[in-house]
Coordinates of C-alpha atoms and ligand atoms in Angstrom, one line a residue:
M30 CA -5.0 -24.0 -33.3
C31 CA -4.5 -25.7 -36.7
G32 CA -3.5 -23.7 -39.8
I33 CA -5.9 -23.4 -42.7
F34 CA -5.1 -22.2 -46.2
G35 CA -7.2 -22.1 -49.4
Y36 CA -6.7 -20.7 -52.9
V37 CA -8.9 -20.2 -55.8
G38 CA -7.8 -18.1 -58.8
K39 CA -6.0 -17.5 -62.0
Q40 CA -2.8 -19.4 -61.2
N41 CA -2.7 -23.1 -62.0
N42 CA -0.3 -24.0 -59.2
A43 CA -2.9 -23.8 -56.4
A44 CA -1.4 -26.8 -54.5
Q45 CA 2.0 -25.1 -54.5
I46 CA 0.5 -21.8 -53.2
V47 CA -1.4 -23.6 -50.5
F48 CA 1.7 -25.7 -49.6
E49 CA 3.8 -22.5 -49.2
G50 CA 0.9 -20.8 -47.3
L51 CA 0.8 -23.8 -44.8
K52 CA 4.5 -23.5 -44.1
L53 CA 3.8 -19.9 -43.0
L54 CA 1.0 -21.1 -40.7
E55 CA 2.7 -24.1 -39.3
Y56 CA 3.2 -22.5 -35.9
R57 CA -0.6 -23.1 -35.4
G58 CA -0.1 -26.8 -35.3
Y59 CA 2.3 -29.4 -36.6
D60 CA 1.1 -32.9 -35.9
S61 CA 0.3 -33.5 -39.6
W62 CA -0.5 -31.7 -42.8
G63 CA -2.5 -32.2 -46.0
I64 CA -3.6 -30.6 -49.3
A65 CA -6.6 -31.3 -51.5
T66 CA -6.6 -30.1 -55.0
K67 CA -8.9 -30.6 -58.0
V68 CA -8.0 -33.5 -60.3
K69 CA -7.0 -32.7 -63.9
S70 CA -8.4 -29.3 -63.6
Q71 CA -9.5 -27.3 -66.7
P72 CA -8.1 -23.8 -67.4
F73 CA -9.6 -21.4 -64.9
D74 CA -11.9 -18.8 -66.3
F75 CA -12.1 -16.3 -63.5
A76 CA -14.5 -14.1 -65.4
Q77 CA -16.9 -17.1 -65.4
G78 CA -16.6 -17.6 -61.7
G79 CA -14.3 -20.5 -62.2
K80 CA -16.8 -22.5 -64.2
S81 CA -15.0 -24.9 -66.4
K82 CA -16.0 -24.4 -70.1
V83 CA -15.0 -28.0 -70.8
K84 CA -17.4 -30.7 -69.6
T85 CA -15.6 -32.9 -67.2
T86 CA -16.6 -36.3 -66.0
K87 CA -17.5 -36.8 -62.4
E88 CA -14.3 -38.7 -61.8
K89 CA -12.2 -36.0 -63.3
N90 CA -14.0 -33.5 -61.2
G91 CA -13.1 -34.8 -57.8
F92 CA -10.2 -34.0 -55.4
V93 CA -6.9 -35.7 -54.8
V94 CA -5.4 -35.4 -51.5
E95 CA -1.8 -35.6 -50.2
R96 CA -1.5 -36.0 -46.4
R97 CA 1.5 -36.6 -44.2
V98 CA 2.2 -37.0 -40.5
G99 CA 4.7 -34.5 -39.0
K100 CA 5.8 -31.0 -39.8
I101 CA 5.6 -29.5 -43.2
G102 CA 8.8 -27.8 -42.4
D103 CA 11.4 -27.5 -45.2
R104 CA 9.8 -30.2 -47.4
T105 CA 9.2 -29.6 -51.1
L106 CA 6.0 -30.5 -52.8
S107 CA 7.1 -33.3 -55.1
S108 CA 3.7 -34.8 -55.8
K109 CA 2.7 -34.8 -59.5
V110 CA -0.9 -35.5 -58.8
L111 CA -1.3 -32.1 -57.1
A112 CA 0.0 -30.2 -60.1
N113 CA -1.9 -27.9 -62.4
S114 CA -4.9 -26.8 -60.5
H115 CA -6.5 -23.4 -59.7
L116 CA -8.3 -24.6 -56.6
A117 CA -6.8 -26.1 -53.5
V118 CA -7.3 -26.2 -49.7
G119 CA -4.8 -27.3 -47.1
H120 CA -4.4 -27.8 -43.3
T121 CA -1.6 -28.2 -40.7
R122 CA -3.1 -29.9 -37.7
W123 CA -3.0 -29.7 -33.9
A124 CA -4.7 -33.0 -33.1
T125 CA -7.8 -32.9 -30.9
H126 CA -10.2 -35.7 -32.0
G127 CA -8.5 -38.7 -33.4
G128 CA -4.8 -39.5 -33.0
V129 CA -1.9 -38.3 -35.1
S130 CA -2.1 -40.4 -38.3
V131 CA -2.4 -40.0 -42.0
A132 CA -6.0 -41.0 -42.0
N133 CA -6.8 -38.3 -39.5
A134 CA -4.9 -35.5 -41.3
H135 CA -7.1 -33.0 -43.1
P136 CA -8.5 -32.3 -45.7
H137 CA -11.4 -34.7 -45.3
L138 CA -13.6 -35.6 -48.3
D139 CA -17.2 -36.7 -48.9
C140 CA -18.0 -40.1 -50.4
R141 CA -17.6 -38.9 -54.0
K142 CA -14.4 -36.9 -53.2
Q143 CA -15.9 -33.7 -54.6
I144 CA -16.1 -31.8 -51.3
A145 CA -12.9 -31.1 -49.4
V146 CA -13.0 -29.7 -45.9
V147 CA -10.4 -28.3 -43.5
H148 CA -11.4 -27.4 -40.0
N149 CA -10.3 -25.7 -36.9
G150 CA -12.2 -26.1 -33.6
I151 CA -14.2 -28.9 -32.0
I152 CA -17.5 -30.1 -33.2
E153 CA -19.2 -31.0 -29.9
N154 CA -22.1 -33.0 -31.5
F155 CA -20.0 -34.9 -34.0
Q156 CA -20.8 -38.3 -32.5
E157 CA -24.5 -38.0 -33.1
L158 CA -24.0 -36.5 -36.5
R159 CA -21.6 -39.3 -37.5
K160 CA -24.0 -42.0 -36.3
D161 CA -26.8 -40.6 -38.3
L162 CA -24.7 -40.2 -41.5
I163 CA -23.4 -43.8 -41.2
K164 CA -27.0 -44.9 -41.0
K165 CA -27.6 -43.0 -44.2
G166 CA -24.8 -44.9 -45.9
H167 CA -21.9 -42.5 -45.7
K168 CA -18.4 -44.1 -45.4
F169 CA -16.0 -42.6 -42.9
R170 CA -12.3 -42.9 -43.3
S171 CA -11.0 -41.2 -40.1
Q172 CA -11.8 -40.8 -36.4
T173 CA -11.9 -37.0 -36.6
D174 CA -14.9 -34.8 -35.7
T175 CA -14.1 -32.9 -38.9
E176 CA -15.1 -35.7 -41.3
V177 CA -18.8 -35.3 -40.5
V178 CA -18.7 -31.9 -42.3
P179 CA -18.1 -33.1 -45.9
H180 CA -20.6 -35.9 -45.5
L181 CA -23.2 -33.6 -44.0
I182 CA -22.8 -31.2 -46.9
E183 CA -23.0 -34.1 -49.3
E184 CA -26.1 -35.4 -47.6
N185 CA -27.8 -31.9 -47.7
Y186 CA -26.9 -31.4 -51.3
N187 CA -27.9 -34.8 -52.6
A188 CA -31.0 -35.2 -50.5
A189 CA -32.2 -31.9 -51.9
L190 CA -32.5 -30.5 -48.4
V191 CA -31.6 -27.2 -50.0
K192 CA -34.4 -25.9 -52.1
E193 CA -32.3 -24.3 -54.8
K194 CA -29.8 -27.2 -54.6
S195 CA -27.0 -24.8 -54.3
F196 CA -23.7 -25.9 -52.8
T197 CA -23.5 -22.8 -50.8
S198 CA -26.8 -23.4 -49.1
A199 CA -25.7 -27.0 -48.4
V200 CA -22.6 -25.8 -46.6
R201 CA -24.6 -23.2 -44.7
Q202 CA -27.2 -25.7 -43.5
A203 CA -24.5 -28.2 -42.5
F204 CA -22.5 -25.5 -40.7
N205 CA -25.6 -24.4 -38.8
K206 CA -25.9 -28.0 -37.4
L207 CA -22.4 -28.0 -35.9
K208 CA -22.2 -27.3 -32.1
G209 CA -19.1 -25.6 -30.6
L210 CA -16.7 -23.0 -31.8
N211 CA -15.6 -23.9 -35.3
A212 CA -14.1 -22.5 -38.5
I213 CA -14.3 -24.5 -41.7
V214 CA -13.1 -24.0 -45.3
V215 CA -14.9 -26.1 -47.9
A216 CA -13.9 -26.5 -51.5
Y217 CA -16.3 -27.9 -54.1
S218 CA -14.6 -29.2 -57.2
P219 CA -17.5 -29.0 -59.8
S220 CA -18.0 -25.3 -59.2
S221 CA -14.4 -24.3 -58.3
K222 CA -15.7 -22.4 -55.2
I223 CA -14.4 -22.1 -51.7
V224 CA -16.9 -21.5 -48.9
A225 CA -15.6 -20.5 -45.5
A226 CA -17.6 -20.1 -42.3
K227 CA -16.8 -19.6 -38.6
T228 CA -18.2 -19.4 -35.1
G229 CA -15.0 -19.4 -33.3
S230 CA -11.5 -19.7 -34.7
P231 CA -10.0 -17.0 -36.9
L232 CA -10.3 -16.8 -40.7
V233 CA -9.0 -14.1 -43.0
V234 CA -9.7 -13.7 -46.7
G235 CA -7.0 -12.2 -48.9
I236 CA -8.1 -10.4 -52.0
G237 CA -5.6 -10.5 -54.9
D238 CA -5.7 -9.6 -58.5
G239 CA -7.9 -12.4 -60.0
E240 CA -7.3 -14.6 -57.1
L241 CA -8.6 -15.1 -53.6
F242 CA -7.0 -16.7 -50.5
V243 CA -8.3 -17.8 -47.2
A244 CA -6.1 -18.5 -44.2
S245 CA -6.4 -18.8 -40.5
D246 CA -3.9 -16.0 -39.9
A247 CA -2.8 -12.9 -41.8
P248 CA 0.9 -13.9 -42.1
G249 CA -0.3 -16.7 -44.5
I250 CA -1.6 -14.2 -47.1
L251 CA 0.9 -11.3 -46.8
K252 CA 3.1 -12.6 -49.5
H253 CA 0.2 -12.3 -52.0
T254 CA -1.8 -9.3 -50.9
R255 CA -2.4 -6.7 -48.2
K256 CA -6.1 -6.4 -48.8
A257 CA -7.9 -8.5 -46.2
L258 CA -11.4 -9.3 -44.9
F259 CA -11.5 -10.7 -41.4
L260 CA -14.5 -13.0 -41.0
E261 CA -16.7 -12.3 -37.9
D262 CA -18.3 -15.1 -35.9
N263 CA -21.4 -16.3 -37.6
Q264 CA -20.4 -15.2 -41.0
M265 CA -19.8 -17.2 -44.1
V266 CA -18.0 -16.2 -47.2
I267 CA -18.2 -17.6 -50.8
L268 CA -15.1 -17.2 -52.9
G269 CA -15.3 -17.7 -56.6
K270 CA -15.5 -15.0 -59.3
D271 CA -15.9 -12.5 -56.5
I272 CA -16.6 -12.4 -52.8
K273 CA -20.0 -12.8 -51.2
L274 CA -20.4 -12.4 -47.5
I275 CA -23.5 -13.7 -45.7
S276 CA -24.5 -13.9 -42.1
L277 CA -25.5 -17.1 -40.3
P278 CA -27.7 -18.9 -39.7
K279 CA -30.1 -17.4 -42.3
G280 CA -27.8 -16.4 -45.1
K281 CA -28.6 -12.7 -45.4
E282 CA -26.0 -10.8 -47.5
V283 CA -23.6 -8.5 -45.6
K284 CA -21.4 -5.8 -46.9
P285 CA -17.8 -6.8 -46.5
K286 CA -15.4 -4.4 -44.6
F287 CA -12.0 -4.7 -46.2
Q288 CA -8.8 -3.7 -44.3
I289 CA -5.3 -3.0 -45.5
L290 CA -2.6 -4.9 -43.5
D291 CA 0.5 -3.0 -42.6
W292 CA 2.7 -6.0 -41.7
K293 CA 5.5 -6.6 -44.2
F294 CA 6.2 -10.1 -45.7
N295 CA 9.8 -10.0 -44.7
Q296 CA 8.6 -9.9 -41.1
V297 CA 7.4 -13.5 -41.5
E298 CA 10.7 -14.8 -42.9
K299 CA 13.7 -15.8 -40.8
G300 CA 16.0 -13.2 -42.4
G301 CA 19.3 -15.0 -41.8
F302 CA 18.5 -16.2 -38.3
A303 CA 18.6 -19.9 -37.6
H304 CA 15.1 -19.8 -36.0
F305 CA 12.2 -17.3 -35.7
L306 CA 12.6 -17.5 -31.9
L307 CA 16.1 -16.0 -32.1
K308 CA 15.1 -13.4 -34.8
E309 CA 12.2 -12.3 -32.6
I310 CA 14.4 -12.0 -29.5
Y311 CA 16.7 -9.7 -31.6
E312 CA 13.7 -7.6 -32.7
Q313 CA 12.9 -6.6 -29.1
P314 CA 14.9 -3.3 -28.9
A315 CA 13.1 -2.0 -32.0
V316 CA 9.7 -3.0 -30.5
L317 CA 10.6 -1.1 -27.3
E318 CA 11.7 2.0 -29.2
N319 CA 8.5 2.0 -31.3
I320 CA 6.4 2.0 -28.1
A321 CA 8.5 4.7 -26.5
L322 CA 8.1 6.9 -29.6
Y323 CA 4.5 6.4 -30.8
Y324 CA 2.2 5.3 -27.9
D325 CA 1.5 8.5 -26.0
D326 CA -2.0 8.9 -27.2
S327 CA -3.2 5.3 -27.2
V328 CA -1.7 4.6 -23.7
G329 CA -3.0 7.9 -22.5
K330 CA -6.6 6.8 -23.3
L331 CA -6.1 3.5 -21.6
A332 CA -4.8 5.3 -18.5
A333 CA -7.9 7.5 -18.5
L334 CA -10.2 4.4 -18.7
I335 CA -8.4 2.9 -15.7
D336 CA -8.7 6.1 -13.8
K337 CA -12.4 6.3 -14.4
A338 CA -13.3 2.7 -13.9
F339 CA -14.7 1.3 -10.6
G340 CA -12.4 -1.7 -10.6
T341 CA -10.0 -2.8 -13.3
F342 CA -9.2 -6.4 -14.1
M343 CA -6.5 -7.6 -16.4
L344 CA -6.5 -11.1 -17.8
G345 CA -4.4 -13.2 -20.1
C346 CA -3.1 -16.8 -20.5
G347 CA 0.5 -18.2 -20.3
T348 CA 3.0 -15.6 -21.0
A349 CA 0.4 -12.9 -21.3
S350 CA -0.8 -13.8 -17.8
Y351 CA 2.7 -13.1 -16.5
A352 CA 2.6 -9.7 -18.3
A353 CA -0.7 -9.1 -16.5
L354 CA 0.8 -10.1 -13.2
A355 CA 3.8 -7.8 -13.8
G356 CA 1.2 -5.1 -14.6
T357 CA -0.4 -5.4 -11.1
Y358 CA 3.0 -4.7 -9.5
L359 CA 3.7 -1.8 -12.0
F360 CA 0.4 -0.1 -11.4
S361 CA 0.8 -0.5 -7.6
R362 CA 4.4 0.7 -7.5
I363 CA 4.3 3.5 -10.0
A364 CA 0.7 4.7 -10.0
K365 CA -0.4 3.6 -6.5
K366 CA -3.4 2.0 -8.2
H367 CA -4.9 -1.4 -7.5
V368 CA -5.4 -3.3 -10.7
N369 CA -6.5 -6.9 -10.4
F370 CA -5.3 -9.8 -12.4
S371 CA -6.5 -13.3 -13.3
I372 CA -5.5 -16.1 -15.5
G373 CA -8.0 -16.1 -18.4
S374 CA -9.3 -19.6 -17.8
E375 CA -10.0 -18.9 -14.1
F376 CA -11.8 -15.6 -14.7
K377 CA -15.2 -17.2 -15.2
Y378 CA -15.1 -18.4 -11.6
L379 CA -14.3 -14.9 -10.4
E380 CA -16.4 -12.7 -12.6
D381 CA -19.3 -12.4 -10.1
Y382 CA -18.0 -9.0 -8.9
L383 CA -18.1 -7.4 -12.3
T384 CA -20.4 -4.4 -12.8
P385 CA -21.1 -2.1 -15.7
R386 CA -18.6 0.2 -14.1
S387 CA -15.8 -2.3 -14.3
L388 CA -13.0 -2.3 -16.8
L389 CA -11.6 -5.5 -18.2
I390 CA -8.2 -5.3 -19.9
A391 CA -7.6 -8.4 -22.0
I392 CA -4.0 -9.1 -22.9
S393 CA -3.2 -11.4 -25.8
Q394 CA -0.6 -11.7 -28.6
S395 CA -3.0 -13.5 -31.0
G396 CA -6.3 -12.0 -29.8
E397 CA -7.8 -15.5 -30.4
T398 CA -7.1 -17.3 -27.2
I399 CA -10.4 -18.9 -26.3
D400 CA -9.7 -18.6 -22.5
V401 CA -9.6 -14.8 -23.0
V402 CA -12.2 -14.4 -25.7
E403 CA -14.9 -16.3 -23.6
P404 CA -14.6 -14.3 -20.4
V405 CA -14.5 -11.1 -22.4
E406 CA -17.8 -12.1 -24.0
A407 CA -19.3 -12.8 -20.6
A408 CA -18.0 -9.5 -19.2
K409 CA -19.5 -7.6 -22.2
K410 CA -22.9 -9.2 -21.3
K411 CA -22.5 -7.7 -17.9
G412 CA -22.0 -4.3 -19.4
C413 CA -18.3 -3.9 -18.6
K414 CA -16.0 -1.8 -20.7
I415 CA -13.5 -3.9 -22.6
A416 CA -10.0 -2.8 -23.4
A417 CA -7.5 -5.0 -25.2
I418 CA -3.7 -5.0 -25.5
L419 CA -3.0 -7.3 -28.4
N420 CA -0.8 -7.9 -31.4
V421 CA -3.2 -9.0 -34.2
L422 CA -5.3 -6.6 -36.1
G423 CA -8.8 -7.9 -36.9
S424 CA -8.6 -10.8 -34.4
T425 CA -11.6 -11.8 -32.3
L426 CA -10.5 -9.8 -29.3
Y427 CA -9.8 -6.8 -31.5
R428 CA -13.4 -6.9 -32.6
Q429 CA -14.8 -7.6 -29.2
S430 CA -13.1 -4.7 -27.5
D431 CA -14.3 -1.1 -27.0
Y432 CA -10.8 0.1 -26.8
K433 CA -7.7 -1.5 -28.2
I434 CA -3.9 -1.0 -28.2
L435 CA -2.0 -2.9 -30.9
L436 CA 1.4 -4.0 -29.7
G437 CA 3.1 -3.3 -33.0
A438 CA 5.5 -6.1 -32.4
G439 CA 5.0 -7.5 -36.0
P440 CA 4.1 -11.1 -36.6
E441 CA 5.4 -13.5 -33.9
K442 CA 6.1 -16.8 -35.7
A443 CA 7.8 -18.8 -33.0
V444 CA 5.3 -20.6 -30.9
V445 CA 7.1 -19.3 -27.8
G446 CA 6.1 -15.7 -27.0
T447 CA 9.0 -13.3 -26.7
K448 CA 8.7 -9.9 -28.3
S449 CA 4.9 -9.8 -27.6
F450 CA 5.6 -10.2 -23.9
I451 CA 8.2 -7.4 -23.9
A452 CA 5.7 -5.2 -25.8
M453 CA 3.0 -6.0 -23.3
I454 CA 5.3 -5.0 -20.4
A455 CA 6.3 -1.8 -22.2
V456 CA 2.6 -0.8 -22.8
L457 CA 1.7 -1.5 -19.1
L458 CA 4.7 0.3 -17.8
L459 CA 4.0 3.4 -19.9
C460 CA 0.4 3.3 -18.9
A461 CA 1.3 3.1 -15.2
C462 CA 3.7 6.0 -15.6
T463 CA 1.0 8.0 -17.5
L464 CA -1.5 7.4 -14.7
A465 CA 1.1 8.7 -12.3
K466 CA 1.7 11.8 -14.5
M467 CA 5.2 10.6 -15.3
K468 CA 4.8 9.8 -19.0
K469 CA 8.2 11.3 -19.9
K470 CA 9.9 9.1 -17.4
G471 CA 8.1 6.0 -18.8
K472 CA 9.3 6.8 -22.3
L473 CA 12.8 7.3 -21.0
L474 CA 12.7 3.9 -19.2
L475 CA 11.6 2.2 -22.4
K476 CA 14.4 3.8 -24.4
E477 CA 16.9 2.8 -21.7
S478 CA 15.5 -0.8 -21.7
A479 CA 16.0 -1.0 -25.5
K480 CA 19.7 -0.1 -24.8
G481 CA 19.8 -2.6 -22.0
V482 CA 18.5 -5.4 -24.3
R483 CA 21.1 -4.5 -26.9
L484 CA 23.8 -5.1 -24.4
I485 CA 22.5 -8.6 -23.7
L486 CA 22.4 -9.3 -27.4
R487 CA 26.1 -8.6 -27.9
E488 CA 28.3 -11.5 -28.8
D489 CA 30.3 -11.6 -25.6
F490 CA 27.1 -11.7 -23.5
V491 CA 25.5 -14.3 -25.7
N492 CA 28.6 -16.5 -25.4
K493 CA 28.3 -16.3 -21.7
I494 CA 24.8 -17.6 -22.0
K495 CA 25.8 -20.3 -24.4
R496 CA 28.5 -21.5 -21.8
L497 CA 25.9 -21.6 -19.1
A498 CA 23.5 -23.6 -21.3
E499 CA 26.3 -26.2 -21.9
D500 CA 26.7 -26.5 -18.1
L501 CA 23.0 -26.8 -17.4
K502 CA 22.0 -29.0 -20.3
K503 CA 21.9 -32.3 -18.3
Q504 CA 19.9 -30.9 -15.4
K505 CA 16.5 -32.2 -14.7
H506 CA 15.2 -29.3 -12.7
I507 CA 15.9 -25.5 -12.6
Y508 CA 14.3 -23.2 -10.0
V509 CA 13.9 -19.5 -10.4
L510 CA 13.3 -17.2 -7.5
G511 CA 12.2 -13.6 -7.5
R512 CA 10.3 -11.2 -5.3
G513 CA 7.8 -8.4 -6.2
L514 CA 7.9 -7.6 -9.8
S515 CA 10.7 -10.2 -10.2
Y516 CA 8.2 -12.9 -9.1
A517 CA 6.5 -12.3 -12.5
T518 CA 10.0 -12.4 -14.1
A519 CA 10.6 -15.7 -12.4
L520 CA 7.4 -17.2 -13.7
E521 CA 8.0 -16.0 -17.3
A522 CA 11.6 -17.2 -17.2
T523 CA 10.5 -20.7 -16.1
L524 CA 7.8 -20.9 -18.8
K525 CA 10.4 -20.1 -21.4
L526 CA 12.8 -22.7 -20.0
K527 CA 10.0 -25.4 -19.8
E528 CA 8.5 -25.0 -23.3
T529 CA 11.7 -24.3 -25.2
S530 CA 14.3 -26.6 -23.5
C531 CA 11.9 -29.1 -22.0
I532 CA 13.7 -29.0 -18.7
H533 CA 11.4 -28.9 -15.7
A534 CA 11.6 -25.4 -14.3
E535 CA 9.6 -23.8 -11.5
G536 CA 9.4 -20.1 -10.5
F537 CA 8.8 -19.2 -6.9
A538 CA 8.3 -16.1 -4.9
G539 CA 11.4 -15.9 -2.7
G540 CA 9.3 -15.7 0.4
E541 CA 7.6 -19.0 -0.3
L542 CA 10.9 -20.9 -0.1
K543 CA 10.7 -21.8 3.6
H544 CA 7.0 -22.7 3.3
G545 CA 7.8 -25.9 1.5
V546 CA 9.8 -25.3 -1.7
I547 CA 13.2 -25.6 -0.1
A548 CA 12.6 -29.3 0.2
L549 CA 13.4 -29.6 -3.5
I550 CA 16.9 -28.3 -3.3
E551 CA 19.7 -30.8 -3.5
N552 CA 23.4 -30.7 -4.1
G553 CA 24.0 -29.0 -7.5
T554 CA 20.3 -27.9 -8.1
P555 CA 20.5 -24.8 -10.3
C556 CA 18.7 -21.9 -8.8
I557 CA 18.4 -18.7 -10.8
I558 CA 18.1 -15.6 -8.6
I559 CA 16.4 -12.5 -10.1
A560 CA 18.1 -9.7 -8.2
P561 CA 17.2 -6.2 -9.4
N562 CA 18.5 -3.2 -7.6
D563 CA 15.3 -2.5 -5.7
E564 CA 13.6 -3.1 -2.4
T565 CA 13.7 -6.9 -3.0
Y566 CA 17.5 -7.2 -3.3
N567 CA 18.5 -8.0 0.3
D568 CA 15.7 -10.5 0.9
I569 CA 16.3 -12.3 -2.4
I570 CA 20.0 -12.5 -1.6
S571 CA 19.1 -14.1 1.8
N572 CA 17.0 -16.6 -0.1
A573 CA 19.9 -17.3 -2.4
Q574 CA 22.1 -17.9 0.8
E575 CA 19.5 -20.3 2.1
V576 CA 19.5 -22.5 -1.0
K577 CA 23.2 -22.2 -1.4
V578 CA 24.0 -23.7 2.0
R579 CA 21.8 -26.6 0.9
G580 CA 23.9 -27.2 -2.1
A581 CA 22.2 -25.1 -4.8
F582 CA 24.2 -23.8 -7.8
I583 CA 23.4 -20.1 -7.9
I584 CA 23.0 -18.1 -11.1
G585 CA 22.4 -14.4 -10.4
I586 CA 20.7 -12.1 -12.9
G587 CA 20.7 -8.4 -12.0
P588 CA 22.7 -5.2 -12.0
K589 CA 24.9 -6.0 -9.0
D590 CA 27.2 -9.0 -8.5
N591 CA 27.2 -10.8 -5.1
P592 CA 29.5 -13.3 -3.5
V593 CA 26.6 -15.8 -3.2
F594 CA 26.4 -16.1 -7.0
D595 CA 28.3 -19.0 -8.6
R596 CA 27.5 -17.4 -12.0
F597 CA 26.5 -13.9 -12.7
L598 CA 24.7 -12.5 -15.7
P599 CA 24.7 -8.7 -15.4
T600 CA 21.7 -6.6 -16.6
S601 CA 21.3 -2.9 -16.7
D602 CA 19.6 -1.1 -13.8
I603 CA 16.6 0.5 -15.4
K604 CA 14.5 0.9 -12.3
D605 CA 10.9 -0.3 -12.9
A606 CA 11.9 -1.5 -16.4
T607 CA 14.6 -3.9 -15.1
I608 CA 12.2 -6.8 -15.7
I609 CA 12.7 -6.2 -19.5
P610 CA 16.4 -7.1 -19.9
Q611 CA 16.1 -9.8 -17.2
V612 CA 13.4 -11.6 -19.2
V613 CA 15.5 -11.4 -22.3
V614 CA 18.4 -13.2 -20.5
A615 CA 15.9 -16.0 -19.7
Q616 CA 14.7 -16.1 -23.3
L617 CA 18.2 -16.5 -24.6
L618 CA 19.1 -19.1 -22.0
A619 CA 16.0 -21.1 -22.9
Y620 CA 16.9 -20.9 -26.6
Y621 CA 20.5 -22.0 -26.2
L622 CA 19.6 -24.7 -23.7
A623 CA 17.2 -26.1 -26.3
L624 CA 20.1 -26.2 -28.8
A625 CA 22.5 -27.7 -26.3
R626 CA 20.0 -30.4 -25.6
G627 CA 19.6 -31.3 -29.3
I628 CA 16.1 -29.9 -29.7
A629 CA 15.9 -29.7 -33.5
D630 CA 13.3 -26.9 -33.8
P631 CA 13.0 -24.5 -30.9
D632 CA 10.3 -22.6 -32.9
K633 CA 7.9 -25.5 -32.5
P634 CA 8.0 -27.1 -29.1
R635 CA 6.4 -30.5 -28.8
N636 CA 2.6 -30.6 -28.2
L637 CA 2.1 -26.8 -28.5
A638 CA 0.5 -24.5 -31.0
K639 CA 0.7 -20.8 -31.3
S640 CA -3.0 -19.8 -30.8
V641 CA -5.0 -21.8 -28.4
T642 CA -8.5 -21.6 -29.8
V643 CA -10.0 -24.7 -28.2
K644 CA -10.6 -25.3 -24.5
Ligands
F6R721 C1 4.3 -19.1 -24.2 C2 3.2 -18.6 -24.9 C3 1.8 -18.9 -24.4 C4 0.9 -17.7 -24.8 C5 -0.6 -18.1 -24.4 C6 -1.5 -16.9 -24.7 O1 5.5 -18.7 -24.7 O2 3.4 -18.0 -25.9 O3 1.8 -19.2 -23.1 O4 1.3 -16.6 -24.1 O5 -1.0 -19.2 -25.1 O6 -1.5 -16.6 -26.0 P1 -2.0 -15.2 -26.5 O7 -1.1 -14.2 -26.0 O8 -2.0 -15.3 -28.0 O9 -3.4 -15.0 -25.9

């Protein structure tokens, strides 16, 4: 949560670079944004480590800050004060401590405005730190936990708590005092350095030609460079003339391990689509074909781990948890294998049964979700083997895991997960087929499902969905019913509807209807029936009848039409992969419902952020 971007280097439009970088990271939080840049900065001499040759006054050496409430969106940076600088840091915020206001927007400064800090995480002991700093005369301008950081650094630096009086040591000592999982990026104007440190949330450094970048996600830096350094927890990096990496708390130098990113920059642009959400929905056939073609080996190794393990547990949050739930059905149906599943945040209450022979499969698009990262850490301590199915190279989960499969879905910029979910299902399906010694069949199912998705993305089908969205747009509730694997489809469909169109939607197992749920059905209540051509068909059609006689408006999704349906959205019959086109129908319905309801930006649903790195 929260997007961070920093720049130091040869170009003198640092604020503009940071501004553009923040736009690319806005999916991480969009309550407010801000940029700090060095005032009247002197020409940057990179060879000198950015040290200005011209003596500047203290006043001239400070930061100016521009902060705004709301999304950075399509704004342009008009501010003249932010012009002509080679050092800037910025932030796009998902509010935790302190309401959504200009004063609480980052960056936050010390009393002299020479230290600018942007932060992601929660400083658990900020209240006691703040009290102490106020006693020492520091003036606070916000209600955030973050603001203790610049003052703490200032205090350390000025009070000569750091022997050599180096700024870097002042940051290190301040960071060591913070409790909780945090990532900070600190810029210091007199030295033109950026220092970044983390214990929790992600940070990646981009290495350019005579310039360095730091961002909370790789899409932020792709436009500038492919050479990256992913910071590990308890590491701090100093960016100036070159890169120095140290470990925390003591400050011992560590050799950086650089990586070359293979994502392309055009993958983080809308490319003619109105929204990233729509673009990413349309990318799904290619994602499926990629997995069908290139995942034999990686999936084979995961299948072998499952085969060998004494108990396998999958976990994920939100959309990834529904992929995991679908996985339990797929492993049972196809491979006759019992693979458990839990929501990430609940796993810590269930982990007592883990042993060193257990296998934990963590499923996550970002690889940063705290409710996945924490249980994985706990399971590691118990000696379990960790496998991860994830989309982001170098993420925390990527580093935590013994074995990993990258989804290859490319950057997912819309906050709502679409192509990552489809890729997760594809990997789990192929894995279950491999376990059952039916790898070829699995690959064929994925190729067929790519075709099935393409049929849904055709104009005539999309028009059908648009018409349905118009008809449903005034509804307050939508229910989705499914059985078996389609129960997972129902849950994923309702999550898409809820977060994208802001209509209350609930997914139920068809069999649960008569145990209470049916009380919700009134005249005209829309009920979506997920009806694949499998063993659940007759029972789910009976459920559809039961709600229809109580007045429900029935929308059927599946390969076979039925007289009970008031509306029918046909999907291809792809056996165990039928979930794939069915979920895509729900994704499109959610998107067009959002548009029909006048939701301006379906890429950024209210109150959400792409990676949930705080509890
Ligand atoms: C919903 C959505 C979220 C994420 C969840 C886990 O569309 O995207 O529910 O699935 O926050 O995120 P990852 O997969 O990054 O761990």
